[in-house]
Amino acid sequence: MKIQVAAKKPGNVSTDILVLGLIGRGAGSAGWGALRDLLGTSPAPLLSLQGWKGKAGDFATIPAPKGTRARLIVVATLAERGNPDRGAVRDVALRVGALARKTGLSRVAFFLDHALAGVERVEAWSYQEIGEGLGYGGYVFDNHLETKAEHGPADSVYAYFGGRSARDGMEGAISFGLSVADAQNRARTLVNEPANVLNPESYVQMARDLATEMDLDITVLSQADCEARGMGAFLAVGQGGGYESQVVHLIHRPKKGKARARVALVGKAVTFDSGGLCLKPASGQATMKMDMGGSAAVFGAIAAAAAVDLQVEVHAIFAACENMTGSKAFHTGDVITASNGKTIEVLNTDAEGRLTLADALPYAGEQKPDYIIDLATLTGACMVALGPSIAGLMGRNRSLNRALLQASDRAGEPFWELPLHDEYKEMLQSKVADIKNLGARWGGALTAGLFLEEFVPKGIPWAHIDIAGPAYVESPKPTRPFGGTGFPVRALIEWMRSL
Ligand code: BES
Ligand code: MN
Ligand code: ZN
């Protein structure tokens, strides 16, 4: 991707798509003035034809008139007044990325009003969001289509910046955003690949390939290694499946200098969740290839960390298996023993994610990280509570939670805190084992969190993020394309950068 940040005005930039990101409706907006100059007439009639009202989020296209150096003009409203937020810039860039991909108009140029108007301080985030959105929007998943996407993603991006001294930083910010988007798109592909392509064995190979490509350290615990370590909870889940259950552990270490922190990211990696013997109905199974979405986020996050050489040591850990109904499948009522010695009564084989994490979390603790964050498509109950776009955040470390919430806000990948309410621990009491894997009818996301806490080594700040809703988009919108989302790769990078 060619990246250029300069102070060439809209009329002087040779591009395919010329984007004007407006603040406010008309005359006051710098972009509006530029648009009028390009068209040689008021843009209002052309825009209102398309139902454009100048509301935040409005997005219209106009063929560029002859004599201009662009082919298509995009007019998008970033904010009706005041300063735009990061999400507004990211969403516009995302739609432009999708447009470039669809049309083959591969050179894009951004003129954001707050940059064009010569606002004294244009934050680098504006340019980071151009990169993140453009890269994210340019993604297509056509691995299994006979007719592949006709055009590639945008290959050249220009952005206007009036100032001089900080231009390199702005180009760097675009490039940073593009790297994060690329890593996030990898996570999307992992989620999008069906369970006959991405299974516990092929997934391990993909991790090995990533390690080679990105120069990461990798350790794989074979099924036999997991047995030797007594990972009886994780292995029980994979027993009915057709593949070896394995644990993947990737490590990113900063190329130079000392790491500012050591972070373990643990992702749920159930490559398909049929529900096991407590079988899901067909409608419930339909999207369960996404049940490795937590591990995809962890995979994407470490890929991004390596790409931008984050000054943090990152451990990406996931225990991969599939939850099936084979003759060796674990039974409802089984009592299994996790590697930390705790026994678990399995009262629902469909509450399997917490069982895999029960062995992955102690393993993460062995790395003696400063923080453990787990990400999991863990409960339908979390979707009931927070809907499809918001993840549930649980943990007892106030400052860690605050930092994660702030990062999630900056990244536009919303988390909302849910309580680890001690009283509800009684819902997990078993008569025959130390704990059971099923809570009561209500508060299912919370009891899942309380269950996990029993397997987190004491003394390490920990947070659990239930991404059952936001890992996958079933009802797409222009700014929320269908399928795997790579949620919350951006938020994880934002958080790790802040350490
Ligand atoms: N993978 C599912 C949770 C899920 C549901 C993720 C929908 C994404 C979309 C998880 O393994 C599961 O089946 N959870 C059960 C737990 C219950 C049996 C306690 C659920 O949520 O119904
Ligand atoms: Mn399940
Ligand atoms: Zn599951």
Short mmCIF file of C-alpha atoms and ligand atoms in Angstrom, two decimals:
data_model
loop_
_atom_site.label_atom_id
_atom_site.label_comp_id
_atom_site.label_asym_id
_atom_site.label_seq_id
_atom_site.Cartn_x
_atom_site.Cartn_y
_atom_site.Cartn_z
CA MET A 1 0.00 0.00 0.00
CA LYS A 2 1.31 3.38 -0.95
CA ILE A 3 0.77 5.89 1.86
CA GLN A 4 1.12 9.62 1.50
CA VAL A 5 0.26 12.46 3.85
CA ALA A 6 0.66 15.97 2.44
CA ALA A 7 -1.00 19.35 2.13
CA LYS A 8 -2.16 19.11 -1.50
CA LYS A 9 -5.72 20.39 -1.70
CA PRO A 10 -8.61 18.34 -3.09
CA GLY A 11 -8.37 19.81 -6.59
CA ASN A 12 -4.69 18.90 -6.90
CA VAL A 13 -4.65 15.26 -5.91
CA SER A 14 -4.80 12.59 -8.57
CA THR A 15 -6.93 9.79 -7.14
CA ASP A 16 -9.79 7.43 -7.92
CA ILE A 17 -11.95 8.08 -4.87
CA LEU A 18 -11.86 11.52 -3.30
CA VAL A 19 -13.35 11.52 0.19
CA LEU A 20 -14.63 14.64 1.89
CA GLY A 21 -15.33 14.06 5.56
CA LEU A 22 -17.57 16.90 6.64
CA ILE A 23 -18.26 18.49 9.97
CA GLY A 24 -21.48 20.47 9.93
CA ARG A 25 -23.89 20.82 7.06
CA GLY A 26 -22.98 23.53 4.69
CA ALA A 27 -21.13 26.76 4.26
CA GLY A 28 -19.11 26.48 7.46
CA SER A 29 -17.52 23.24 6.42
CA ALA A 30 -14.14 23.35 4.68
CA GLY A 31 -14.94 20.20 2.73
CA TRP A 32 -18.19 21.68 1.51
CA GLY A 33 -16.32 24.64 0.05
CA ALA A 34 -13.89 22.30 -1.65
CA LEU A 35 -16.77 20.29 -3.04
CA ARG A 36 -18.42 23.36 -4.47
CA ASP A 37 -15.15 24.30 -6.14
CA LEU A 38 -14.77 20.82 -7.64
CA LEU A 39 -18.32 20.77 -8.97
CA GLY A 40 -18.42 24.43 -9.97
CA THR A 41 -21.90 24.60 -8.47
CA SER A 42 -23.68 24.00 -5.19
CA PRO A 43 -23.54 20.32 -4.21
CA ALA A 44 -26.85 20.53 -2.38
CA PRO A 45 -29.21 19.39 -5.19
CA LEU A 46 -27.03 16.41 -6.18
CA LEU A 47 -26.76 15.30 -2.58
CA SER A 48 -30.37 15.74 -1.62
CA LEU A 49 -31.29 13.54 -4.59
CA GLN A 50 -29.61 10.75 -2.67
CA GLY A 51 -31.49 11.56 0.50
CA TRP A 52 -28.42 13.17 2.01
CA LYS A 53 -29.30 15.39 4.95
CA GLY A 54 -25.93 16.11 6.46
CA LYS A 55 -26.60 13.93 9.47
CA ALA A 56 -23.71 12.16 11.16
CA GLY A 57 -23.20 8.89 9.28
CA ASP A 58 -24.65 10.15 5.96
CA PHE A 59 -22.63 8.85 3.05
CA ALA A 60 -23.16 9.73 -0.60
CA THR A 61 -21.23 9.33 -3.84
CA ILE A 62 -21.02 11.70 -6.78
CA PRO A 63 -19.25 10.92 -10.06
CA ALA A 64 -16.39 13.39 -10.33
CA PRO A 65 -16.99 15.97 -13.07
CA LYS A 66 -14.73 16.06 -16.13
CA GLY A 67 -11.61 18.07 -15.61
CA THR A 68 -11.15 17.00 -12.00
CA ARG A 69 -8.32 14.67 -11.07
CA ALA A 70 -10.61 12.17 -9.31
CA ARG A 71 -13.17 9.68 -10.60
CA LEU A 72 -15.63 9.40 -7.74
CA ILE A 73 -16.34 11.77 -4.89
CA VAL A 74 -17.54 10.50 -1.53
CA VAL A 75 -19.29 12.95 0.74
CA ALA A 76 -19.60 11.73 4.29
CA THR A 77 -20.69 13.55 7.42
CA LEU A 78 -18.34 12.92 10.34
CA ALA A 79 -20.16 15.07 12.84
CA GLU A 80 -22.90 17.66 12.79
CA ARG A 81 -20.84 19.95 15.02
CA GLY A 82 -17.73 19.90 17.12
CA ASN A 83 -15.01 17.35 16.69
CA PRO A 84 -15.64 13.95 15.14
CA ASP A 85 -15.00 10.86 17.21
CA ARG A 86 -12.75 8.02 16.22
CA GLY A 87 -15.64 5.80 15.25
CA ALA A 88 -16.98 8.31 12.75
CA VAL A 89 -13.66 8.47 10.92
CA ARG A 90 -13.20 4.68 11.07
CA ASP A 91 -16.69 4.01 9.73
CA VAL A 92 -16.25 6.36 6.78
CA ALA A 93 -12.88 4.80 5.95
CA LEU A 94 -14.44 1.35 6.28
CA ARG A 95 -17.15 2.19 3.75
CA VAL A 96 -14.58 3.70 1.42
CA GLY A 97 -12.48 0.55 1.73
CA ALA A 98 -15.49 -1.56 0.79
CA LEU A 99 -16.29 0.74 -2.12
CA ALA A 100 -12.73 0.56 -3.44
CA ARG A 101 -12.81 -3.21 -3.23
CA LYS A 102 -16.15 -3.44 -5.00
CA THR A 103 -15.40 -1.01 -7.79
CA GLY A 104 -11.67 -1.49 -8.30
CA LEU A 105 -11.17 2.23 -7.71
CA SER A 106 -7.99 1.50 -5.86
CA ARG A 107 -6.50 4.93 -5.13
CA VAL A 108 -8.25 6.81 -2.35
CA ALA A 109 -7.71 10.28 -0.91
CA PHE A 110 -9.11 11.54 2.39
CA PHE A 111 -9.86 15.14 3.26
CA LEU A 112 -11.18 15.29 6.78
CA ASP A 113 -12.74 18.59 7.68
CA HIS A 114 -10.79 19.07 10.86
CA ALA A 115 -7.56 18.60 8.92
CA LEU A 116 -8.66 20.68 5.97
CA ALA A 117 -9.91 23.52 8.14
CA GLY A 118 -6.44 23.83 9.55
CA VAL A 119 -7.50 22.95 13.06
CA GLU A 120 -4.36 23.48 15.07
CA ARG A 121 -4.10 19.99 16.45
CA VAL A 122 -5.22 17.10 14.28
CA GLU A 123 -4.74 14.00 16.35
CA ALA A 124 -2.77 11.11 14.95
CA TRP A 125 -5.76 8.90 15.70
CA SER A 126 -7.58 10.42 12.74
CA TYR A 127 -4.98 8.85 10.48
CA GLN A 128 -4.82 5.60 12.43
CA GLU A 129 -8.58 5.28 11.90
CA ILE A 130 -8.18 5.88 8.18
CA GLY A 131 -5.87 2.88 8.10
CA GLU A 132 -7.99 0.68 10.35
CA GLY A 133 -11.22 1.41 8.51
CA LEU A 134 -9.78 1.20 5.02
CA GLY A 135 -8.13 -2.13 5.73
CA TYR A 136 -11.15 -3.58 7.47
CA GLY A 137 -13.58 -2.45 4.77
CA GLY A 138 -11.43 -3.90 2.00
CA TYR A 139 -11.85 -7.43 3.32
CA VAL A 140 -13.77 -10.11 1.48
CA PHE A 141 -14.06 -13.79 2.32
CA ASP A 142 -14.20 -15.61 -0.99
CA ASN A 143 -12.13 -18.71 -0.21
CA HIS A 144 -14.98 -20.99 -1.15
CA LEU A 145 -16.57 -19.12 -4.02
CA GLU A 146 -16.08 -20.17 -7.59
CA THR A 147 -16.29 -16.54 -8.65
CA LYS A 148 -13.67 -14.69 -6.64
CA ALA A 149 -13.85 -10.99 -5.85
CA GLU A 150 -13.18 -9.11 -9.04
CA HIS A 151 -10.95 -6.42 -7.58
CA GLY A 152 -8.26 -6.19 -4.96
CA PRO A 153 -8.37 -3.83 -1.98
CA ALA A 154 -7.32 -0.19 -2.17
CA ASP A 155 -3.61 0.04 -2.92
CA SER A 156 -2.86 3.71 -2.47
CA VAL A 157 -4.01 6.12 0.21
CA TYR A 158 -3.49 9.84 0.43
CA ALA A 159 -4.57 11.96 3.39
CA TYR A 160 -4.56 15.69 3.71
CA PHE A 161 -2.63 17.19 6.62
CA GLY A 162 -1.92 20.91 6.79
CA GLY A 163 0.95 20.78 9.25
CA ARG A 164 4.46 19.95 8.20
CA SER A 165 6.51 18.74 11.09
CA ALA A 166 4.33 15.82 12.09
CA ARG A 167 3.66 14.38 8.65
CA ASP A 168 5.83 11.33 9.16
CA GLY A 169 3.91 10.55 12.31
CA MET A 170 0.65 10.78 10.40
CA GLU A 171 1.89 8.41 7.71
CA GLY A 172 3.05 6.12 10.49
CA ALA A 173 -0.41 6.28 12.05
CA ILE A 174 -2.07 5.21 8.78
CA SER A 175 0.38 2.39 8.42
CA PHE A 176 -0.20 1.32 12.04
CA GLY A 177 -3.94 1.24 11.42
CA LEU A 178 -3.49 -0.82 8.27
CA SER A 179 -1.35 -3.35 10.15
CA VAL A 180 -3.97 -3.72 12.85
CA ALA A 181 -6.69 -4.14 10.21
CA ASP A 182 -4.64 -6.76 8.41
CA ALA A 183 -4.25 -8.75 11.62
CA GLN A 184 -7.91 -8.32 12.40
CA ASN A 185 -8.79 -9.58 8.93
CA ARG A 186 -6.77 -12.71 9.63
CA ALA A 187 -8.92 -13.26 12.70
CA ARG A 188 -12.03 -12.77 10.56
CA THR A 189 -10.89 -15.41 8.13
CA LEU A 190 -10.23 -17.88 10.94
CA VAL A 191 -13.78 -17.37 12.18
CA ASN A 192 -15.22 -17.52 8.67
CA GLU A 193 -13.54 -20.77 7.73
CA PRO A 194 -15.98 -23.62 8.30
CA ALA A 195 -15.24 -26.39 10.76
CA ASN A 196 -14.35 -28.85 8.00
CA VAL A 197 -11.48 -26.56 7.02
CA LEU A 198 -10.47 -25.15 10.37
CA ASN A 199 -10.27 -28.04 12.83
CA PRO A 200 -8.00 -28.56 15.85
CA GLU A 201 -5.23 -30.01 13.68
CA SER A 202 -5.31 -27.57 10.77
CA TYR A 203 -5.60 -24.73 13.29
CA VAL A 204 -2.32 -25.77 14.88
CA GLN A 205 -0.70 -25.72 11.45
CA MET A 206 -2.04 -22.20 10.83
CA ALA A 207 -0.45 -21.12 14.12
CA ARG A 208 2.85 -22.68 13.07
CA ASP A 209 2.67 -20.83 9.75
CA LEU A 210 1.99 -17.55 11.57
CA ALA A 211 4.97 -18.16 13.84
CA THR A 212 7.22 -18.66 10.82
CA GLU A 213 5.84 -15.65 8.98
CA MET A 214 5.94 -13.28 11.96
CA ASP A 215 8.98 -14.66 13.73
CA LEU A 216 7.08 -15.72 16.85
CA ASP A 217 8.10 -18.46 19.26
CA ILE A 218 5.69 -21.35 19.33
CA THR A 219 5.08 -24.30 21.63
CA VAL A 220 2.39 -26.84 20.86
CA LEU A 221 1.20 -29.26 23.54
CA SER A 222 0.13 -32.43 21.78
CA GLN A 223 -2.83 -34.38 23.10
CA ALA A 224 -0.34 -36.67 24.86
CA ASP A 225 1.35 -33.63 26.45
CA CYS A 226 -2.03 -32.42 27.65
CA GLU A 227 -2.74 -35.87 29.13
CA ALA A 228 0.60 -35.83 30.90
CA ARG A 229 -0.29 -32.45 32.37
CA GLY A 230 -3.62 -33.76 33.61
CA MET A 231 -5.73 -31.44 31.48
CA GLY A 232 -8.77 -33.61 32.04
CA ALA A 233 -11.35 -30.86 31.57
CA PHE A 234 -10.09 -29.66 28.21
CA LEU A 235 -9.52 -33.20 26.93
CA ALA A 236 -13.01 -34.33 27.96
CA VAL A 237 -14.53 -31.80 25.58
CA GLY A 238 -12.55 -33.06 22.58
CA GLN A 239 -13.14 -36.75 23.31
CA GLY A 240 -16.12 -37.05 20.99
CA GLY A 241 -14.40 -35.22 18.14
CA GLY A 242 -12.39 -36.50 15.22
CA TYR A 243 -9.12 -34.66 15.85
CA GLU A 244 -6.30 -34.46 18.36
CA SER A 245 -6.99 -31.81 20.98
CA GLN A 246 -3.96 -29.54 21.31
CA VAL A 247 -2.79 -26.40 23.07
CA VAL A 248 -1.08 -23.66 21.08
CA HIS A 249 1.21 -21.14 22.76
CA LEU A 250 2.67 -18.33 20.64
CA ILE A 251 5.03 -15.66 22.01
CA HIS A 252 5.87 -12.21 20.70
CA ARG A 253 8.92 -10.56 22.22
CA PRO A 254 9.88 -6.97 21.35
CA LYS A 255 12.71 -6.94 18.82
CA LYS A 256 14.75 -4.50 20.88
CA GLY A 257 14.49 -3.05 24.33
CA LYS A 258 12.81 -4.46 27.37
CA ALA A 259 9.14 -5.39 27.29
CA ARG A 260 7.01 -2.93 29.26
CA ALA A 261 4.77 -5.75 30.43
CA ARG A 262 4.07 -9.44 29.93
CA VAL A 263 0.56 -10.28 28.89
CA ALA A 264 -1.14 -13.67 28.44
CA LEU A 265 -4.11 -13.68 26.07
CA VAL A 266 -6.15 -16.86 26.33
CA GLY A 267 -8.77 -17.62 23.70
CA LYS A 268 -11.56 -20.17 23.55
CA ALA A 269 -10.84 -22.42 20.58
CA VAL A 270 -13.74 -24.80 20.14
CA THR A 271 -13.52 -25.19 16.36
CA PHE A 272 -17.08 -26.47 16.28
CA ASP A 273 -19.63 -26.60 19.08
CA SER A 274 -22.38 -29.10 18.34
CA GLY A 275 -23.30 -28.98 22.01
CA GLY A 276 -22.00 -32.52 22.47
CA LEU A 277 -24.51 -35.03 23.84
CA CYS A 278 -26.58 -32.09 25.05
CA LEU A 279 -26.92 -31.40 21.36
CA LYS A 280 -27.85 -27.99 20.04
CA PRO A 281 -30.75 -27.78 17.58
CA ALA A 282 -29.75 -27.20 13.94
CA SER A 283 -30.45 -23.48 14.21
CA GLY A 284 -28.12 -23.24 17.20
CA GLN A 285 -25.36 -25.14 15.43
CA ALA A 286 -25.49 -23.07 12.26
CA THR A 287 -22.96 -20.47 13.42
CA MET A 288 -20.93 -22.63 15.78
CA LYS A 289 -17.88 -22.61 13.54
CA MET A 290 -17.39 -19.24 15.25
CA ASP A 291 -16.84 -20.86 18.63
CA MET A 292 -13.11 -20.35 18.23
CA GLY A 293 -13.64 -16.59 17.94
CA GLY A 294 -11.79 -15.92 21.20
CA SER A 295 -8.72 -17.67 19.93
CA ALA A 296 -9.04 -15.90 16.57
CA ALA A 297 -8.89 -12.58 18.42
CA VAL A 298 -5.83 -13.74 20.32
CA PHE A 299 -4.25 -14.93 17.07
CA GLY A 300 -5.01 -11.58 15.42
CA ALA A 301 -3.74 -9.62 18.40
CA ILE A 302 -0.38 -11.36 18.44
CA ALA A 303 -0.09 -10.97 14.66
CA ALA A 304 -0.69 -7.23 15.08
CA ALA A 305 1.73 -7.04 18.00
CA ALA A 306 4.42 -8.61 15.84
CA ALA A 307 3.62 -6.45 12.81
CA VAL A 308 3.99 -3.20 14.75
CA ASP A 309 6.62 -4.61 17.12
CA LEU A 310 4.68 -3.75 20.25
CA GLN A 311 6.87 -3.17 23.30
CA VAL A 312 4.99 -5.81 25.24
CA GLU A 313 5.68 -9.52 25.57
CA VAL A 314 2.53 -11.22 24.34
CA HIS A 315 1.61 -14.84 25.00
CA ALA A 316 -1.25 -16.11 22.85
CA ILE A 317 -2.63 -19.33 24.26
CA PHE A 318 -5.50 -21.47 23.06
CA ALA A 319 -6.69 -24.99 23.70
CA ALA A 320 -8.16 -26.27 20.42
CA CYS A 321 -10.72 -29.05 20.23
CA GLU A 322 -14.16 -29.71 18.80
CA ASN A 323 -17.27 -30.50 20.83
CA MET A 324 -18.88 -33.49 19.14
CA THR A 325 -21.00 -36.52 19.91
CA GLY A 326 -18.70 -39.43 18.94
CA SER A 327 -18.85 -42.69 20.87
CA LYS A 328 -15.99 -41.52 23.09
CA ALA A 329 -17.78 -38.25 23.85
CA PHE A 330 -17.91 -37.14 27.47
CA HIS A 331 -21.24 -37.81 29.12
CA THR A 332 -23.61 -35.65 31.01
CA GLY A 333 -22.89 -36.40 34.65
CA ASP A 334 -19.22 -37.22 34.12
CA VAL A 335 -16.84 -36.03 36.80
CA ILE A 336 -13.61 -34.78 35.30
CA THR A 337 -10.41 -33.40 36.84
CA ALA A 338 -8.68 -30.25 35.62
CA SER A 339 -4.91 -29.76 35.71
CA ASN A 340 -5.13 -27.67 38.89
CA GLY A 341 -6.66 -30.69 40.65
CA LYS A 342 -10.24 -29.41 40.84
CA THR A 343 -13.00 -31.87 39.97
CA ILE A 344 -15.93 -30.78 37.82
CA GLU A 345 -19.33 -32.37 37.43
CA VAL A 346 -20.49 -31.98 33.83
CA LEU A 347 -24.18 -31.25 33.94
CA ASN A 348 -24.34 -29.89 30.43
CA THR A 349 -21.89 -30.88 27.70
CA ASP A 350 -22.82 -27.67 25.90
CA ALA A 351 -21.21 -25.59 28.65
CA GLU A 352 -17.88 -26.76 27.22
CA GLY A 353 -15.99 -23.51 26.69
CA ARG A 354 -15.39 -23.04 30.41
CA LEU A 355 -14.04 -26.60 30.58
CA THR A 356 -11.42 -25.92 27.92
CA LEU A 357 -10.48 -22.66 29.66
CA ALA A 358 -10.27 -24.45 33.01
CA ASP A 359 -7.06 -26.03 31.72
CA ALA A 360 -5.84 -23.19 29.52
CA LEU A 361 -5.97 -20.60 32.33
CA PRO A 362 -3.65 -22.48 34.73
CA TYR A 363 -1.25 -23.02 31.84
CA ALA A 364 -1.30 -19.26 31.17
CA GLY A 365 -0.59 -18.70 34.86
CA GLU A 366 2.54 -20.85 34.61
CA GLN A 367 4.01 -18.24 32.26
CA LYS A 368 3.91 -15.80 35.22
CA PRO A 369 2.46 -12.94 33.17
CA ASP A 370 1.55 -9.53 34.59
CA TYR A 371 -2.00 -9.94 33.27
CA ILE A 372 -4.22 -12.72 31.99
CA ILE A 373 -7.07 -11.78 29.67
CA ASP A 374 -9.33 -14.49 28.34
CA LEU A 375 -11.65 -14.07 25.38
CA ALA A 376 -14.44 -16.49 24.69
CA THR A 377 -17.68 -16.94 22.80
CA LEU A 378 -18.84 -18.31 26.11
CA THR A 379 -22.55 -17.82 26.74
CA GLY A 380 -25.78 -17.12 24.92
CA ALA A 381 -26.76 -15.43 28.19
CA CYS A 382 -24.23 -12.67 27.55
CA MET A 383 -25.93 -11.99 24.21
CA VAL A 384 -29.28 -11.86 25.96
CA ALA A 385 -27.84 -9.31 28.39
CA LEU A 386 -25.87 -7.08 26.02
CA GLY A 387 -27.12 -7.84 22.51
CA PRO A 388 -25.05 -8.66 19.46
CA SER A 389 -22.49 -5.82 19.51
CA ILE A 390 -21.26 -5.58 23.09
CA ALA A 391 -18.96 -7.89 25.00
CA GLY A 392 -19.26 -8.65 28.70
CA LEU A 393 -16.19 -7.80 30.80
CA MET A 394 -15.72 -9.52 34.15
CA GLY A 395 -12.89 -9.25 36.61
CA ARG A 396 -12.03 -7.99 40.06
CA ASN A 397 -9.09 -5.75 39.26
CA ARG A 398 -10.57 -2.27 39.04
CA SER A 399 -7.68 -0.59 37.28
CA LEU A 400 -7.36 -3.40 34.73
CA ASN A 401 -11.08 -3.21 33.99
CA ARG A 402 -10.90 0.55 33.62
CA ALA A 403 -7.96 0.34 31.23
CA LEU A 404 -9.71 -2.31 29.15
CA LEU A 405 -12.94 -0.30 29.03
CA GLN A 406 -11.07 2.80 27.90
CA ALA A 407 -9.23 0.85 25.21
CA SER A 408 -12.48 -0.71 24.04
CA ASP A 409 -13.99 2.75 23.79
CA ARG A 410 -11.13 4.10 21.69
CA ALA A 411 -11.27 1.05 19.46
CA GLY A 412 -15.02 1.16 18.93
CA GLU A 413 -15.26 -2.40 20.22
CA PRO A 414 -17.51 -1.93 23.22
CA PHE A 415 -17.14 -3.89 26.46
CA TRP A 416 -19.56 -3.53 29.34
CA GLU A 417 -18.79 -4.60 32.85
CA LEU A 418 -20.76 -7.44 34.37
CA PRO A 419 -20.36 -8.38 38.04
CA LEU A 420 -18.64 -11.39 39.51
CA HIS A 421 -21.29 -11.60 42.19
CA ASP A 422 -20.04 -13.87 44.96
CA GLU A 423 -23.50 -14.88 46.11
CA TYR A 424 -24.04 -16.65 42.79
CA LYS A 425 -21.17 -19.04 43.44
CA GLU A 426 -23.70 -21.23 45.22
CA MET A 427 -25.28 -21.88 41.83
CA LEU A 428 -22.14 -23.80 40.89
CA GLN A 429 -22.12 -26.10 43.92
CA SER A 430 -22.08 -29.79 43.10
CA LYS A 431 -22.94 -32.72 45.34
CA VAL A 432 -20.34 -34.99 43.81
CA ALA A 433 -17.49 -32.73 42.67
CA ASP A 434 -15.74 -29.50 43.66
CA ILE A 435 -17.82 -27.50 41.19
CA LYS A 436 -20.33 -28.08 38.41
CA ASN A 437 -20.17 -26.60 34.94
CA LEU A 438 -23.75 -25.39 34.89
CA GLY A 439 -25.35 -22.55 36.82
CA ALA A 440 -29.03 -21.88 37.39
CA ARG A 441 -31.40 -20.47 34.82
CA TRP A 442 -30.55 -16.81 35.39
CA GLY A 443 -27.28 -14.92 35.23
CA GLY A 444 -25.60 -17.41 32.92
CA ALA A 445 -22.82 -15.06 31.80
CA LEU A 446 -21.98 -14.30 35.43
CA THR A 447 -21.84 -17.89 36.64
CA ALA A 448 -19.63 -18.73 33.66
CA GLY A 449 -17.29 -15.95 34.79
CA LEU A 450 -17.34 -17.20 38.38
CA PHE A 451 -16.56 -20.71 37.14
CA LEU A 452 -13.50 -19.46 35.22
CA GLU A 453 -12.25 -17.55 38.22
CA GLU A 454 -11.78 -20.85 40.07
CA PHE A 455 -9.11 -21.79 37.54
CA VAL A 456 -7.18 -18.52 37.41
CA PRO A 457 -3.98 -18.71 39.41
CA LYS A 458 -4.23 -16.42 42.46
CA GLY A 459 -2.40 -13.14 42.42
CA ILE A 460 -2.40 -12.47 38.68
CA PRO A 461 -4.72 -9.66 37.55
CA TRP A 462 -7.28 -11.31 35.30
CA ALA A 463 -10.18 -10.25 33.12
CA HIS A 464 -12.69 -12.36 31.23
CA ILE A 465 -14.31 -11.02 28.06
CA ASP A 466 -17.38 -12.84 26.77
CA ILE A 467 -17.58 -12.10 23.04
CA ALA A 468 -20.46 -14.45 22.15
CA GLY A 469 -22.35 -11.54 20.58
CA PRO A 470 -19.78 -9.41 18.80
CA ALA A 471 -17.57 -12.20 17.41
CA TYR A 472 -19.91 -12.69 14.48
CA VAL A 473 -22.32 -10.53 12.48
CA GLU A 474 -25.47 -12.25 11.26
CA SER A 475 -27.44 -9.11 10.33
CA PRO A 476 -24.99 -6.96 8.40
CA LYS A 477 -24.99 -3.19 7.98
CA PRO A 478 -22.70 -1.06 5.80
CA THR A 479 -20.38 -0.53 8.74
CA ARG A 480 -20.78 -4.09 10.09
CA PRO A 481 -20.03 -6.55 7.33
CA PHE A 482 -21.32 -10.10 7.56
CA GLY A 483 -19.43 -12.91 9.29
CA GLY A 484 -16.43 -12.99 11.58
CA THR A 485 -15.56 -9.58 13.00
CA GLY A 486 -12.12 -10.02 14.52
CA PHE A 487 -13.56 -8.39 17.66
CA PRO A 488 -11.70 -7.17 19.78
CA VAL A 489 -8.28 -7.17 18.11
CA ARG A 490 -8.22 -3.38 17.97
CA ALA A 491 -9.15 -2.99 21.62
CA LEU A 492 -6.49 -5.48 22.69
CA ILE A 493 -3.84 -3.57 20.77
CA GLU A 494 -5.05 -0.26 22.21
CA TRP A 495 -4.87 -1.71 25.70
CA MET A 496 -1.43 -3.28 25.29
CA ARG A 497 -0.10 -0.05 23.83
CA SER A 498 -1.23 1.76 26.96
CA LEU A 499 0.76 -0.51 29.30
N1 BES B 1 -20.60 -21.47 22.29
C1 BES B 1 -21.74 -21.39 23.12
C2 BES B 1 -22.18 -19.96 23.41
C3 BES B 1 -22.64 -19.16 22.23
C4 BES B 1 -23.98 -19.12 21.90
C5 BES B 1 -21.76 -18.41 21.51
C6 BES B 1 -24.41 -18.37 20.84
C7 BES B 1 -22.19 -17.64 20.44
C8 BES B 1 -23.52 -17.62 20.10
C9 BES B 1 -21.47 -22.08 24.45
O1 BES B 1 -20.60 -23.15 24.40
C10 BES B 1 -22.76 -22.60 24.93
O2 BES B 1 -23.31 -23.46 24.30
N2 BES B 1 -23.24 -22.08 26.05
C11 BES B 1 -24.45 -22.50 26.63
C12 BES B 1 -24.22 -22.64 28.11
C13 BES B 1 -25.34 -23.28 28.85
C14 BES B 1 -25.49 -24.72 28.45
C15 BES B 1 -25.04 -23.16 30.31
C16 BES B 1 -25.50 -21.44 26.33
O3 BES B 1 -25.17 -20.27 26.31
O4 BES B 1 -26.64 -21.81 26.08
MN MN B 2 -21.58 -24.97 23.97
ZN ZN B 3 -19.27 -23.19 22.90
#
